[in-house]
Coordinates of C-alpha atoms and ligand atoms in Angstrom, one line a residue:
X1 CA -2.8 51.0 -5.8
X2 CA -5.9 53.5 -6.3
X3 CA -5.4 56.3 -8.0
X4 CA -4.8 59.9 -5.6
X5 CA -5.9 63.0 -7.3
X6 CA -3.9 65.8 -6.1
X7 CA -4.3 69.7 -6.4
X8 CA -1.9 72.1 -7.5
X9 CA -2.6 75.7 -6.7
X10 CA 0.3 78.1 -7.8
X11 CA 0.1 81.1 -10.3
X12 CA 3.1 79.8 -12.2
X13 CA 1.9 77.4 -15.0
X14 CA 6.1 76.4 -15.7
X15 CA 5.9 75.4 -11.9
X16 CA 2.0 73.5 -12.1
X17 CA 3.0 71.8 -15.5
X18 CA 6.4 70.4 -14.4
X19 CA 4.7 69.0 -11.1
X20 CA 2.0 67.5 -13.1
X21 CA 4.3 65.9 -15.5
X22 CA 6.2 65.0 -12.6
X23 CA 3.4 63.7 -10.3
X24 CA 1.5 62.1 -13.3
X25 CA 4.6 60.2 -14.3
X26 CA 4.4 58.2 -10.3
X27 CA 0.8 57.9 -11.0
X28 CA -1.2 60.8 -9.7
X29 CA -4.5 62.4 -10.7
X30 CA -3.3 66.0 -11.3
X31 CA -5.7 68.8 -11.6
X32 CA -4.3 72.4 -11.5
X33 CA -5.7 76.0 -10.4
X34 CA -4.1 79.2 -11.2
X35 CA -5.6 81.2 -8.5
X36 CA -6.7 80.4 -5.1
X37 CA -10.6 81.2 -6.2
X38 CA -9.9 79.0 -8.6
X39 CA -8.5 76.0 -6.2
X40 CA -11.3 76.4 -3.6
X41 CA -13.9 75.7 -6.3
X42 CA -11.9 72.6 -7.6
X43 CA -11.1 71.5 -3.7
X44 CA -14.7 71.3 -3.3
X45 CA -15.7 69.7 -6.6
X46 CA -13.1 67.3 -7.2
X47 CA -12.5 66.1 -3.9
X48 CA -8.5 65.9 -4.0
X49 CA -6.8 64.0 -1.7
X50 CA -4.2 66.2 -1.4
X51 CA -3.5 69.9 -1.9
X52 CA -0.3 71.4 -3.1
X53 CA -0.3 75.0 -2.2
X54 CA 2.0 78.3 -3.7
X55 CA 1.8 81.1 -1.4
X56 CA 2.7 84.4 -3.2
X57 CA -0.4 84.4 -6.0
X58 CA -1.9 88.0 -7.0
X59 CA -5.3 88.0 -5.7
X60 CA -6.0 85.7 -2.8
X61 CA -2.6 84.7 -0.8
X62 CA -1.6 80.9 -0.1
X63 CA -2.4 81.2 3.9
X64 CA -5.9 82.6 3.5
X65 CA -6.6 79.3 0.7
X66 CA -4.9 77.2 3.6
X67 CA -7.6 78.5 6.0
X68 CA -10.4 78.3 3.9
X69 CA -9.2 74.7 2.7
X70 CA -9.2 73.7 6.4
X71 CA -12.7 75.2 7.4
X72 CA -13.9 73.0 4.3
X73 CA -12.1 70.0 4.9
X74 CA -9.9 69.4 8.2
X75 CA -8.7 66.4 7.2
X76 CA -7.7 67.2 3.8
X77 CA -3.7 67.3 3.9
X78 CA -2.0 70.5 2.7
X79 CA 1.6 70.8 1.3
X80 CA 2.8 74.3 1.1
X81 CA 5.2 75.4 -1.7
X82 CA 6.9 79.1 -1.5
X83 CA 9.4 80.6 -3.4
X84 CA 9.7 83.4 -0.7
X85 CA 11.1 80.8 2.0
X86 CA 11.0 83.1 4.9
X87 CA 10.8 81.2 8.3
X88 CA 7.6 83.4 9.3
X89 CA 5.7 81.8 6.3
X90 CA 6.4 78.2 7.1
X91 CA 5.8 78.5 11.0
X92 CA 2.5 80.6 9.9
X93 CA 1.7 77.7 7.7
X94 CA 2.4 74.9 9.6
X95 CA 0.8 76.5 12.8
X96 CA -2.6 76.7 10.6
X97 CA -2.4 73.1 10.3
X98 CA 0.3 72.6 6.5
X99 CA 1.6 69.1 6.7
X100 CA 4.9 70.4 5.2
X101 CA 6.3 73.2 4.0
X102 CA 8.9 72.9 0.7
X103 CA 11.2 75.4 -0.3
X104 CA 11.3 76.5 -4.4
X105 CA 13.2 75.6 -5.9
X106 CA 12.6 72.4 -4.9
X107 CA 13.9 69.0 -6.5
X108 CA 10.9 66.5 -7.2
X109 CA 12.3 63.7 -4.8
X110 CA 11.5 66.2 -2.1
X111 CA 8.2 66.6 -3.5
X112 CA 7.0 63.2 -4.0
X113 CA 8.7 62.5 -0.4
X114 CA 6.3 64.8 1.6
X115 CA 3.5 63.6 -0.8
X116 CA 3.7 60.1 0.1
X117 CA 4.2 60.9 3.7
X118 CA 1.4 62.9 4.1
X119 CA -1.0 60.0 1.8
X120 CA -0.1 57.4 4.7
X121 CA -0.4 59.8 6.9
X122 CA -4.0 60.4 6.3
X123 CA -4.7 56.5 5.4
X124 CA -3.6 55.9 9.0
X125 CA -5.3 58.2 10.8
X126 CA -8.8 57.1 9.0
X127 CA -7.6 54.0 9.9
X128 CA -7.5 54.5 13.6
X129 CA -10.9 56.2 13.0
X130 CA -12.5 53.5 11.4
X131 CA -11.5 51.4 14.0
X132 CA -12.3 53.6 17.0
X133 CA -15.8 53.8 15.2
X134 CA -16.1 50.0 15.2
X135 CA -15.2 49.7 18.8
X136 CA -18.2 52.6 19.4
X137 CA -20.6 50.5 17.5
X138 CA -19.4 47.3 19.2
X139 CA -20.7 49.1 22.7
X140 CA -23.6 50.9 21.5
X141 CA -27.0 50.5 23.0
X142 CA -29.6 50.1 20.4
X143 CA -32.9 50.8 20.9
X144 CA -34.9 53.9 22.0
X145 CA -38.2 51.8 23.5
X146 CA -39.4 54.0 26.6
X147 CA -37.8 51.0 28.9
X148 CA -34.5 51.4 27.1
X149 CA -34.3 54.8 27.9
X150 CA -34.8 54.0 31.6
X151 CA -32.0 51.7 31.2
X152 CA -29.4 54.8 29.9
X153 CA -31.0 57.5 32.4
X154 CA -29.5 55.1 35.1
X155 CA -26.5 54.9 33.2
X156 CA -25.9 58.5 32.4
X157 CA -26.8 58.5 36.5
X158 CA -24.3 56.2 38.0
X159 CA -20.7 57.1 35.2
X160 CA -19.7 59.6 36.8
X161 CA -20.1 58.4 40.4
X162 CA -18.0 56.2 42.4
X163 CA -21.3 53.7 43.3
X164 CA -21.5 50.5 43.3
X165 CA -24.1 49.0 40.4
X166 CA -26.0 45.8 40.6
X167 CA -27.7 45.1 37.6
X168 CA -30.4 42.6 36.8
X169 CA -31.9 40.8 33.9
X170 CA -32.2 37.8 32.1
X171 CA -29.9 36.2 30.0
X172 CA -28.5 38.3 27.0
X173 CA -30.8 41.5 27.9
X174 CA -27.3 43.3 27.5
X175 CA -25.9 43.8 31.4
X176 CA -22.6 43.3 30.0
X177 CA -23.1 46.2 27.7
X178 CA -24.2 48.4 30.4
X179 CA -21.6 47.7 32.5
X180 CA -19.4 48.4 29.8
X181 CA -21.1 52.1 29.2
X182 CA -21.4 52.9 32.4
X183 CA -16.9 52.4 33.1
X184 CA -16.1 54.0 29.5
X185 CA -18.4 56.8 30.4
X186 CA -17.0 56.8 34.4
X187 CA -13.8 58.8 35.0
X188 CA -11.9 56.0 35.3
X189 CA -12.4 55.0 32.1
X190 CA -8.9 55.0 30.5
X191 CA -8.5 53.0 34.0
X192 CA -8.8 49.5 33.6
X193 CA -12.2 47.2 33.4
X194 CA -11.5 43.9 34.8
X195 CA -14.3 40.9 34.1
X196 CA -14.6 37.9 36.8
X197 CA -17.5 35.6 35.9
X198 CA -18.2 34.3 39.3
X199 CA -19.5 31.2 38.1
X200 CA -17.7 30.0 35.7
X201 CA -14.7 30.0 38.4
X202 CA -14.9 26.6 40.3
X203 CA -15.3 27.5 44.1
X204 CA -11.9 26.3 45.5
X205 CA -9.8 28.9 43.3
X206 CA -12.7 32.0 43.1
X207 CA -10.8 33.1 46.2
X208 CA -7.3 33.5 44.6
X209 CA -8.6 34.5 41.4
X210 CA -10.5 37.6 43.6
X211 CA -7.4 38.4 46.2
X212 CA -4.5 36.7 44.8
X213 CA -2.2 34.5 46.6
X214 CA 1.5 34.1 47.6
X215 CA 3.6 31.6 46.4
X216 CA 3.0 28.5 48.1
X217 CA 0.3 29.3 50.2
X218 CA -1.6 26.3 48.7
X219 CA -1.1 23.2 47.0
X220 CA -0.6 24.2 43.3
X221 CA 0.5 27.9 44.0
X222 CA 3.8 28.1 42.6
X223 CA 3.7 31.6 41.8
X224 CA 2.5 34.7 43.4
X225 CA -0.8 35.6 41.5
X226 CA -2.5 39.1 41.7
X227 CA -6.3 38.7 42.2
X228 CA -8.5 40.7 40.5
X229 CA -9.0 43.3 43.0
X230 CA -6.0 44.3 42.5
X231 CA -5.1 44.5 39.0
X232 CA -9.0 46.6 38.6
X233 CA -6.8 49.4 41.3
X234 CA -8.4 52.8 40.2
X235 CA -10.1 51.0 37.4
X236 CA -13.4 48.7 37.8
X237 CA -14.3 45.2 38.4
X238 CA -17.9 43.8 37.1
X239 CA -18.4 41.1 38.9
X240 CA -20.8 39.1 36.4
X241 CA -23.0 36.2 37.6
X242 CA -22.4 37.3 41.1
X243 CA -26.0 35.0 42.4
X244 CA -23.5 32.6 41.9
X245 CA -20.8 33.0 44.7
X246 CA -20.4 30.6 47.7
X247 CA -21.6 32.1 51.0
X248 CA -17.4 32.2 52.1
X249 CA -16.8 34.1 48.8
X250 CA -19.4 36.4 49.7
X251 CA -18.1 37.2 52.4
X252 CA -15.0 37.8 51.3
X253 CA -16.1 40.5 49.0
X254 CA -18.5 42.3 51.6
X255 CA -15.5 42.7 53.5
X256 CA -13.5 44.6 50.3
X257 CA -16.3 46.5 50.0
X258 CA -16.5 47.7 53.2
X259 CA -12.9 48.3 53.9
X260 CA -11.3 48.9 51.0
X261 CA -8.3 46.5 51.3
X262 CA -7.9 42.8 50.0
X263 CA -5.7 40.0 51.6
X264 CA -3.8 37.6 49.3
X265 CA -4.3 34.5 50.4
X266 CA -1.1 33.2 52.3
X267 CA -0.7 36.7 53.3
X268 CA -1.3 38.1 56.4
X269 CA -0.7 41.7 54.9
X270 CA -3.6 43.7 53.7
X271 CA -3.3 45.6 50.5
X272 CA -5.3 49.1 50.0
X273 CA -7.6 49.1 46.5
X274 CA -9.8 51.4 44.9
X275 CA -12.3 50.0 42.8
X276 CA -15.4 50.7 41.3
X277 CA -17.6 47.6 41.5
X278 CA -19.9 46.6 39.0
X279 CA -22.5 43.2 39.9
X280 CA -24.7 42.0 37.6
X281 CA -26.8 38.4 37.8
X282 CA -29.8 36.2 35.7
X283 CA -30.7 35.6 39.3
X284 CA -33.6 36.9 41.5
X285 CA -31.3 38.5 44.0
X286 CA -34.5 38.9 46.4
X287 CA -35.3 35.2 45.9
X288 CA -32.1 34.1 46.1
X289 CA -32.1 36.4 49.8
X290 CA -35.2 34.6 50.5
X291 CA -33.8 31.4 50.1
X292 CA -31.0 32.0 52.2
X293 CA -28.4 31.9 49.2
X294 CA -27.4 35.6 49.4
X295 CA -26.6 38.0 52.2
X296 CA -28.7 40.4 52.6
X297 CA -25.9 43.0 53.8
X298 CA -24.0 42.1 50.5
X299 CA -26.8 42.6 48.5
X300 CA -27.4 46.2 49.9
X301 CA -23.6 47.3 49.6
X302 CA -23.9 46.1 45.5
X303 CA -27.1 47.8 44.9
X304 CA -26.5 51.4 46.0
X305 CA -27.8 51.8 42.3
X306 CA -29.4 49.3 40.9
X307 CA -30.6 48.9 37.3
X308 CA -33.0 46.2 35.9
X309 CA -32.6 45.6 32.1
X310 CA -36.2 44.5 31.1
X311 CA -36.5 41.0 28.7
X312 CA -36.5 42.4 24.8
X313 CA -40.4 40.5 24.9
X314 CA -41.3 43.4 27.0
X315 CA -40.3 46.0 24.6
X316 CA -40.7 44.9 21.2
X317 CA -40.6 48.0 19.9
X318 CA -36.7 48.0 20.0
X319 CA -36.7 45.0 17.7
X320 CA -36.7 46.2 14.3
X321 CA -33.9 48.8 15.1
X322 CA -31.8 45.6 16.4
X323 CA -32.7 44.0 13.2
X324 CA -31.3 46.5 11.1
X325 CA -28.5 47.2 13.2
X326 CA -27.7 43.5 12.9
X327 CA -28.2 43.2 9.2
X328 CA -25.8 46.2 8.6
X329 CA -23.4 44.8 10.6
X330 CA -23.4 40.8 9.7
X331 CA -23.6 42.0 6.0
X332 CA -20.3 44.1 6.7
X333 CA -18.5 41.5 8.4
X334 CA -19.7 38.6 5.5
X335 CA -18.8 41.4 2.6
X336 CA -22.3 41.1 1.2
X337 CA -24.4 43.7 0.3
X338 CA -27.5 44.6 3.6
X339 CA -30.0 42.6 2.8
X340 CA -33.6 44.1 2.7
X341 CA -36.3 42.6 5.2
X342 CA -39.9 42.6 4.3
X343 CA -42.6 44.2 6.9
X344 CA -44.1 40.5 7.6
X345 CA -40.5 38.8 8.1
X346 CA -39.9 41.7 10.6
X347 CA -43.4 41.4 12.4
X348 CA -42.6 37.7 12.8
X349 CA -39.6 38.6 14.6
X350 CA -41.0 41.3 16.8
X351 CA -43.5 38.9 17.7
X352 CA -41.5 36.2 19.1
X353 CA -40.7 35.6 22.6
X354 CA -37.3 36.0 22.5
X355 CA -36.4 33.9 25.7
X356 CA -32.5 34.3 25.0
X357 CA -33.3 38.1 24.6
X358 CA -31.1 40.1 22.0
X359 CA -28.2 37.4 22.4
X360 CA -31.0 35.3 20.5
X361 CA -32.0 37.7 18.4
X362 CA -28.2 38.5 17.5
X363 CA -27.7 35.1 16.4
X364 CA -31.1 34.3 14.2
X365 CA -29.8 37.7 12.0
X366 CA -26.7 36.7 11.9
X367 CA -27.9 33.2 10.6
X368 CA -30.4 34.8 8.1
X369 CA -28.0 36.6 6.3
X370 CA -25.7 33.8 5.8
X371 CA -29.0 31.4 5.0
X372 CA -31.1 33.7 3.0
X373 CA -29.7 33.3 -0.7
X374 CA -31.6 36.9 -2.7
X375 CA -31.0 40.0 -1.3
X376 CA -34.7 40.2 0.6
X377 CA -35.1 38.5 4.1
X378 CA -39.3 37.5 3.5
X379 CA -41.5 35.6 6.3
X380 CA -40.6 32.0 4.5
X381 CA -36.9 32.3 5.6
X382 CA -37.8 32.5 9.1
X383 CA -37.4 29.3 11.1
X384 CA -40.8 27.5 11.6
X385 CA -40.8 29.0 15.5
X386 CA -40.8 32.4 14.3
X387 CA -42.8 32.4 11.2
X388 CA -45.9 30.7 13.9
X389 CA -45.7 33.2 16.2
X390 CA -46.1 35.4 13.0
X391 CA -49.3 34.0 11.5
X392 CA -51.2 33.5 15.3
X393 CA -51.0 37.6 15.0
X394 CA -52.5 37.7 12.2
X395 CA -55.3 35.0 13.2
X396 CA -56.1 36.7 16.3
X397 CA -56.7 40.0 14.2
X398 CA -59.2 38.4 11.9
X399 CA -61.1 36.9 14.6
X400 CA -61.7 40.5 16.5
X401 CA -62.6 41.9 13.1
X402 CA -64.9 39.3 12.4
X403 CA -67.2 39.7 15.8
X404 CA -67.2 43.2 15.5
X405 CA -69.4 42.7 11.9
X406 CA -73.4 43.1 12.2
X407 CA -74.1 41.4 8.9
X408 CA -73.4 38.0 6.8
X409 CA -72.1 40.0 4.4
X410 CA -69.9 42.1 6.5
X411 CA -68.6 39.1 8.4
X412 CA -67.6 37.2 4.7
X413 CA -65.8 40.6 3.8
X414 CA -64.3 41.2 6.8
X415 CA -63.3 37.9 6.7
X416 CA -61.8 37.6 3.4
X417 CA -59.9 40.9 4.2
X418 CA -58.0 39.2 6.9
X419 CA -57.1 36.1 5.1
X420 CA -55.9 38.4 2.4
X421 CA -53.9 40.8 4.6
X422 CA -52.1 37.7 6.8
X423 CA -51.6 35.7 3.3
X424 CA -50.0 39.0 1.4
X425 CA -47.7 39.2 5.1
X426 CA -47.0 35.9 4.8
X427 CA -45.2 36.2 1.2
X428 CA -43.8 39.7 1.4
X429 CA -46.4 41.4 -0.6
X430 CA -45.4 39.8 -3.6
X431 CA -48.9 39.2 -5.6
X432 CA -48.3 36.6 -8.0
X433 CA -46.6 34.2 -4.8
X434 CA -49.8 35.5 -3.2
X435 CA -51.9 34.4 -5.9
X436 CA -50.3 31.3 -6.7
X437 CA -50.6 30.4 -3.0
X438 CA -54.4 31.2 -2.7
X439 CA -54.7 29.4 -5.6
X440 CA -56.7 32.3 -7.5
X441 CA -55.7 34.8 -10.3
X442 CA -53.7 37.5 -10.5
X443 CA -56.2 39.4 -12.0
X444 CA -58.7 38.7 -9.2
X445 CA -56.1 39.2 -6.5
X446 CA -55.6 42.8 -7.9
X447 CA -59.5 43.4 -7.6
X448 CA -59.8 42.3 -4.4
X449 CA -56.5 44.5 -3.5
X450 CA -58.9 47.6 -4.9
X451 CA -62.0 46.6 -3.6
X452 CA -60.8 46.3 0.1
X453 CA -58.1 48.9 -0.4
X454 CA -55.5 46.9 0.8
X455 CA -51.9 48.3 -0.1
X456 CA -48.5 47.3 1.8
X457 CA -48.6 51.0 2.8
X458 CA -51.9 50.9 4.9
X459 CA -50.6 48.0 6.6
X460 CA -49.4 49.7 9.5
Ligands
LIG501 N1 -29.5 47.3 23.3 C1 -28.6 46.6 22.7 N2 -28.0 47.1 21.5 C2 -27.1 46.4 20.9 N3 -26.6 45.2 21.2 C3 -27.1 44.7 22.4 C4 -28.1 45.3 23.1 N4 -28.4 44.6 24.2 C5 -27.6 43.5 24.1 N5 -26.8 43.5 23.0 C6 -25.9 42.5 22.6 O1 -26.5 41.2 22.9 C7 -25.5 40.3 23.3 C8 -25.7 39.9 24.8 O2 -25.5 41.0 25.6 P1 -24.8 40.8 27.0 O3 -23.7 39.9 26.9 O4 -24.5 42.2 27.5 O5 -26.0 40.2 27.9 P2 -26.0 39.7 29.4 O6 -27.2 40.3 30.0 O7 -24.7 40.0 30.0 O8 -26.2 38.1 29.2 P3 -25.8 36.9 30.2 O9 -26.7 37.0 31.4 O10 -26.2 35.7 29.4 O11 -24.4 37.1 30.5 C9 -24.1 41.0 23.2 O12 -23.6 40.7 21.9 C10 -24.5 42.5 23.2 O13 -23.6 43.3 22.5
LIG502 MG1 -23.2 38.6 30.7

């Protein structure tokens, strides 16, 4: 059990060494204040998890400490003690935010009672924090590239509205996520958000997974089923991989979106719905309209307000925040320590292509933390793929440089300026790999370093 430390303010040092005898005996931290000067300075030094508080003290009263203690600390739990047990003081305290209120004399079970409760209490409560903070970082948009920002303009945008949103992009760009954002940030978020992927269902059941069915009105329905529709009333439907309905499904769901009402199937009733709806697709909507694969009407009533995630190749300057993002979090959920990434490893990755987008991306940190034995991610724990794309940077740097120089000599140093830079990427600036690599000393690495005033730092 880890060790609480608990503060006893009270004026009466019988009172403050009994409780600490007491409290120290069940395996508190005790510290003790005579005044309530004095207990302000050792709240904010000490850090207690807990304050025990006497209200009748000469010089500053119990109920101006229990303000002050909350303005410094609102979560720091508060037990009042008062000799003077006057039911004015204990509302007073407990309306400025006392977790309890104990009467002196009072007998130590009572005490250590209204201790523990308020300890679990407080463990709970940072529980449900802690939690409600991992469920915020699990739907957080990471990135702040000028395209990103696009991205959560039209999200801010379309929340609060009733629109419907079509959202386009290739595959793991995030149009999950946004849909996501834009229903917890919508007023019907506590409403709730119901997922069909469209084609993943096979076609002969999309319908009575979308409208529901009564019992028996097909082979195989033995129960009534609610579609979708209909359990997403007042909430939201995203409608994921919606390129991918039939051309009877389609229009189907023009016809909810138009009137407002589903049919079961096997029903000749219609039932009234109101439901935001959310589309997203991989697929070329236009194209696919093109082609004849999509309606054209349908396509219109999805994309009152549409909003194109663009591939992460076409704004790599998100990348190094998803790295680090990534490594804090895999490291978390492994128990390890974040591992550090050197400024070549992390060019290699922002130069990739990334045709799986930040799905891909996801899953190569993920794998490099669990691969990567020391506690620095470097260039040579890249897969092959990556580290390429890495060193053809570098190349097509040297070869500018080198056609810019007017003389042999210019050209040689140029050159040999380049190799160094791309050879001290390639091993994380460490100079004796470097060295050993280039097969020269480390001596006359270190000159050349001076010479040509490279430095990690000037490697922008
Ligand atoms: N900007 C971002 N910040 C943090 N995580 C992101 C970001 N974009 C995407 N992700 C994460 O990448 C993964 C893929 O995202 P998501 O499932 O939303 O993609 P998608 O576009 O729906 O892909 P698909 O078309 O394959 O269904 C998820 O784990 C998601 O949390
Ligand atoms: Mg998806």
């Amino acid at each position: 059990m880890p060790k609480f430390r608990v503060l006893v303010i009270d004026d009466e040092s019988a009172i403050r060494d009994s409780l600490k005898m007491t409290l120290e005996y069940e395996g508190y931290d005790v510290i003790g204040a005579a005044t309530g000067q004095e207990g302000l300075a050792l709240a904010e030094r000490d850090a207690p998890d807990l304050v025990l508080l006497d209200v009748k003290m000469p010089g500053m009263d119990g109920i101006e400490v229990l303000d002050r203690l909350r303005a410094m600390n609102e979560s720091l739990p508060v037990i009042v003690v008062s000799g003077h047990g006057s039911i004015s003081t204990a509302v007073e305290a407990t309306k400025k935010g006392a977790f309890d209120f104990i009467e002196k004399p009072f007998a130590s079970d009572r005490v250590l009672v209204s201790l523990r409760n308020a300890l679990d209490h407080r463990q709970l409560r940072d529980e449900n924090r802690s939690l409600k903070k991992a469920v915020e970082v699990r739907h957080q948009m990471i990135g702040d590239s000028q395209a990103l920002k696009q991205v959560m303009a039209a999200v801010a945008r379309a929340a609060p509205t009733n629109a419907t949103v079509l959202i386009q992009g290739e595959s793991g760009v995030g149009k999950e996520l946004v849909a996501r954002l834009i229903h917890r940030n919508s007023l019907r978020s506590r409403e709730r958000f119901v997922q069909v992927n469209c084609a993943a269902i096979p076609e002969e059941l999309i319908e009575s997974e979308l409208f529901g069915h009564e019992k028996g009105s097909f082979t195989g329905a033995t129960e009534k089923q609610l579609g979708k529709f209909e359990q997403a009333d007042r909430g939201t439907i995203f409608l994921d991989e919606v390129g991918d309905m039939s051309a009877k499904t389609q229009a189907k769901v023009l016809r909810v979106l138009q009137e407002g009402e589903v049919e079961r199937l096997g029903s000749a009733r219609t039932i009234k719905v109101d439901v935001r709806v959310i589309a997203a697709t991989n697929k070329n909507l236009e194209e696919e309209i093109e082609a004849g694969r999509f309606r054209e009407d349908l396509y219109f009533r999805l994309a009152v307000i549409p909003i194109h995630v663009p591939p992460l190749r076409e704004r790599p300057e998100d990348i190094p925040q998803l790295v680090r993002h990534y490594i804090d979090y895999f490291s978390r959920e492994n128990n390890t320590r974040a591992k550090r990434i050197t400024p070549a490893a992390l060019e290699g990755l922002q130069r990739y292509r990334w045709k799986g987008n930040v799905r891909e991306l996801r899953n190569t940190v993920e794998r490099l933390i669990i691969m990567t034995s020391g506690d620095t991610i470097d260039i040579t724990d890249l897969p092959a793929v990556l580290r390429s794309s890495g060193a053809n940077h570098a190349k097509a740097g040297a070869d500018a440089d080198q056609i810019k120089a007017g003389t042999l000599r210019e050209f040689k140093d140029n050159a040999e300026r380049a190799f160094l830079v791309a050879k001290l990427r390639e091993n994380g600036w460490n100079i004796s790999k470097t060295a050993e690599v280039i097969d020269t000393p480390r001596s006359n690495l270190y000159k050349k370093l001076e010479q040509y005033q490279i430095s990690q730092e000037s490697d922008g």
